[in-house]
Amino acid sequence: VSQSRYLVLFGMQEFPSGGKAITITEGEIDAMSAFELTGSCYPCVGVRGASSAKSDCAAVLDYLSTFEKVVLSFDADEAGQKAAVEVAQLFEPGKCRIMKMKHHKDASDYLVNEHDKLFIDEWYRAPKFTPDGLKIGKDMWDEIENHKEPKSVPYPFEGLNQHTYGIRQSELVVSTAPTGIGKTSLLKRIEYLSIVTGK
């Protein structure tokens, strides 16, 4: 591994890859502050700033991805929160957590005001980032156990309905068969009847 790799994120050279969690902050001072606030238990590194955060993290994504959890402790302003979302999108869904700092702008302010416990609480409670509209399977048990009957539209063939319960919203139907069996005819028939019946 080339030495230049270690110059992308502040403090990165101090922490070997892999582990429970890593915190990414905006800037060097906040990285050191976050490290002290978290009891020096987990690695803390810093991007150069909000504007370069995405490119900084993308350059060392292989290193950052070795940690089980990535906590983004960016400034609690518009630029910082926008940068946090951009960085979170680099990782697989559910890996990143974005801190919602309610009491101060950044880690340094928490340290100066001796609000270690407040920072720790917000660090542990940082919600997982998931792209809009995407749900993680392991977070859906309540929905699965208490599911509602899906909206469905019947096929124009009773026998097919008995086996499939019709076409249901949010489901993908794949029609496969050898050439010349009638896949296109089947789909055109379904399309025609849906237009005629208005379903």
Coordinates of C-alpha atoms in Angstrom, one line a residue:
V1 CA 0.0 0.0 0.0
S2 CA 1.4 3.3 -1.0
Q3 CA 2.1 6.0 1.6
S4 CA 0.0 8.5 -0.3
R5 CA -3.1 6.6 0.6
Y6 CA -2.6 7.6 4.3
L7 CA -2.7 11.3 3.5
V8 CA -6.3 11.4 2.3
L9 CA -8.1 11.2 5.7
F10 CA -6.5 12.9 8.7
G11 CA -5.5 10.3 11.3
M12 CA -6.0 7.3 9.1
Q13 CA -2.4 6.1 9.4
E14 CA -3.0 5.6 13.2
F15 CA -5.7 3.0 12.8
P16 CA -5.4 -0.4 11.1
S17 CA -8.3 -1.5 8.9
G18 CA -11.2 -3.5 10.3
G19 CA -13.0 -3.3 13.5
K20 CA -16.4 -2.5 15.1
A21 CA -16.7 1.1 14.1
I22 CA -15.0 4.2 12.7
T23 CA -16.1 7.9 13.0
I24 CA -15.5 10.4 10.1
T25 CA -15.6 14.1 10.9
E26 CA -15.1 17.3 9.1
G27 CA -11.5 18.4 9.7
E28 CA -8.6 17.5 11.9
I29 CA -9.6 19.2 15.2
D30 CA -13.0 17.5 15.1
A31 CA -11.4 14.1 14.5
M32 CA -9.2 14.5 17.6
S33 CA -12.2 15.8 19.6
A34 CA -14.4 12.9 18.6
F35 CA -11.7 10.4 19.5
E36 CA -11.4 11.9 23.0
L37 CA -15.2 12.2 23.4
T38 CA -15.7 8.5 22.5
G39 CA -13.1 7.5 25.1
S40 CA -10.5 6.7 22.5
C41 CA -12.3 3.4 21.9
Y42 CA -12.9 3.6 18.1
P43 CA -10.9 5.1 15.3
C44 CA -11.7 8.7 14.3
V45 CA -10.6 10.2 11.0
G46 CA -11.3 13.5 9.3
V47 CA -12.0 14.7 5.7
R48 CA -10.6 18.0 4.6
G49 CA -14.0 19.6 4.5
A50 CA -17.6 19.3 3.4
S51 CA -16.8 20.1 -0.2
S52 CA -14.2 17.3 -0.6
A53 CA -15.8 14.8 1.8
K54 CA -17.3 12.5 -0.9
S55 CA -14.1 12.4 -3.0
D56 CA -11.9 12.0 0.1
C57 CA -13.9 9.0 1.3
A58 CA -14.3 7.5 -2.2
A59 CA -10.5 7.5 -2.5
V60 CA -10.2 5.2 0.6
L61 CA -13.5 3.4 0.4
D62 CA -11.8 0.0 0.5
Y63 CA -10.3 0.9 3.9
L64 CA -13.5 2.4 5.4
S65 CA -15.6 -0.5 4.2
T66 CA -13.6 -2.9 6.4
F67 CA -15.3 -1.5 9.5
E68 CA -18.7 -2.9 10.6
K69 CA -20.2 0.6 11.2
V70 CA -19.3 4.0 9.8
V71 CA -20.5 7.0 11.8
L72 CA -20.6 10.3 10.1
S73 CA -20.1 13.2 12.6
F74 CA -20.2 16.1 10.1
D75 CA -21.1 19.6 11.1
A76 CA -24.7 20.3 12.0
D77 CA -25.2 22.8 9.2
E78 CA -26.6 22.5 5.7
A79 CA -23.3 21.9 4.0
G80 CA -22.2 19.3 6.6
Q81 CA -25.5 17.3 6.4
K82 CA -25.5 17.4 2.6
A83 CA -21.9 16.1 2.6
A84 CA -22.9 13.3 5.1
V85 CA -25.6 12.1 2.8
E86 CA -23.3 12.1 -0.2
V87 CA -20.7 10.1 1.7
A88 CA -23.3 7.6 3.1
Q89 CA -24.4 6.8 -0.4
L90 CA -20.9 5.4 -1.2
F91 CA -21.5 2.5 1.2
E92 CA -23.8 -0.5 1.1
P93 CA -27.2 0.3 2.6
G94 CA -27.4 0.1 6.4
K95 CA -23.6 0.5 7.0
C96 CA -23.5 4.2 7.6
R97 CA -25.0 6.2 10.4
I98 CA -25.4 10.0 10.3
M99 CA -25.2 11.8 13.7
K100 CA -27.9 14.3 14.4
M101 CA -26.0 16.8 16.7
K102 CA -28.7 18.7 18.5
H103 CA -26.7 20.6 21.1
H104 CA -23.6 21.9 19.2
K105 CA -22.3 22.3 15.7
D106 CA -19.5 19.9 15.8
A107 CA -17.4 17.5 18.0
S108 CA -15.0 20.2 19.1
D109 CA -17.9 22.3 20.5
Y110 CA -19.1 19.3 22.5
L111 CA -15.6 18.8 23.9
V112 CA -15.1 22.5 24.8
N113 CA -18.4 22.6 26.6
E114 CA -17.6 19.3 28.4
H115 CA -20.7 17.6 26.9
D116 CA -19.1 14.2 26.5
K117 CA -22.2 12.3 27.5
L118 CA -24.4 14.2 25.1
F119 CA -22.0 13.4 22.3
I120 CA -21.8 9.7 23.2
D121 CA -25.6 9.4 23.4
E122 CA -26.0 11.0 20.0
W123 CA -23.2 8.8 18.6
Y124 CA -24.8 5.6 19.7
R125 CA -28.3 6.7 18.6
A126 CA -27.2 7.9 15.2
P127 CA -29.8 6.5 12.8
K128 CA -28.8 4.2 9.9
F129 CA -28.8 5.9 6.5
T130 CA -30.8 4.2 3.8
P131 CA -31.5 5.7 0.4
D132 CA -35.0 7.0 -0.1
G133 CA -37.5 4.2 -0.9
L134 CA -35.0 1.4 0.0
K135 CA -35.7 -0.9 3.0
I136 CA -33.3 -3.3 4.6
G137 CA -34.8 -6.8 5.1
K138 CA -33.6 -7.3 8.7
D139 CA -35.4 -4.0 9.7
M140 CA -38.7 -5.1 8.3
W141 CA -39.8 -7.8 10.7
D142 CA -42.6 -5.8 12.1
E143 CA -44.0 -5.1 8.6
I144 CA -43.6 -8.8 7.7
E145 CA -45.4 -10.0 10.8
N146 CA -48.2 -7.5 10.6
H147 CA -48.5 -7.3 6.8
K148 CA -51.6 -6.0 5.1
E149 CA -53.3 -7.8 2.2
P150 CA -51.6 -6.4 -0.9
K151 CA -53.6 -4.7 -3.6
S152 CA -54.0 -7.1 -6.5
V153 CA -55.6 -7.2 -9.9
P154 CA -56.9 -10.5 -11.2
Y155 CA -55.6 -12.0 -14.4
P156 CA -58.2 -12.7 -17.1
F157 CA -57.7 -16.4 -16.6
E158 CA -59.2 -18.0 -13.5
G159 CA -56.8 -20.9 -13.5
L160 CA -53.8 -18.5 -13.3
N161 CA -55.5 -16.6 -10.5
Q162 CA -55.8 -19.7 -8.4
H163 CA -52.1 -20.2 -8.6
T164 CA -50.9 -16.6 -8.4
Y165 CA -53.7 -14.6 -6.7
G166 CA -53.4 -12.1 -9.5
I167 CA -51.0 -9.3 -10.2
R168 CA -50.0 -7.6 -6.9
Q169 CA -48.5 -4.2 -6.4
S170 CA -44.7 -4.1 -6.0
E171 CA -44.2 -7.5 -7.4
L172 CA -42.3 -8.4 -10.5
V173 CA -43.7 -11.0 -12.8
V174 CA -41.4 -12.8 -15.2
S175 CA -42.8 -14.8 -18.1
T176 CA -40.4 -17.4 -19.5
A177 CA -40.8 -20.2 -22.0
P178 CA -39.0 -21.5 -25.1
T179 CA -39.5 -19.6 -28.4
G180 CA -42.9 -20.0 -30.1
I181 CA -44.8 -21.1 -26.9
G182 CA -46.9 -18.0 -26.8
K183 CA -45.4 -15.6 -24.2
T184 CA -46.1 -12.5 -26.3
S185 CA -49.7 -13.7 -27.1
L186 CA -50.3 -14.2 -23.4
L187 CA -49.0 -10.7 -22.4
K188 CA -50.9 -9.0 -25.2
R189 CA -54.1 -10.8 -24.1
I190 CA -53.6 -9.6 -20.5
E191 CA -52.8 -6.1 -21.8
Y192 CA -55.9 -6.0 -24.0
L193 CA -58.2 -7.2 -21.3
S194 CA -56.8 -4.7 -18.8
I195 CA -57.6 -1.9 -21.2
V196 CA -61.1 -3.2 -21.9
T197 CA -61.9 -3.7 -18.2
G198 CA -60.0 -0.6 -17.0
K199 CA -58.1 -2.6 -14.5

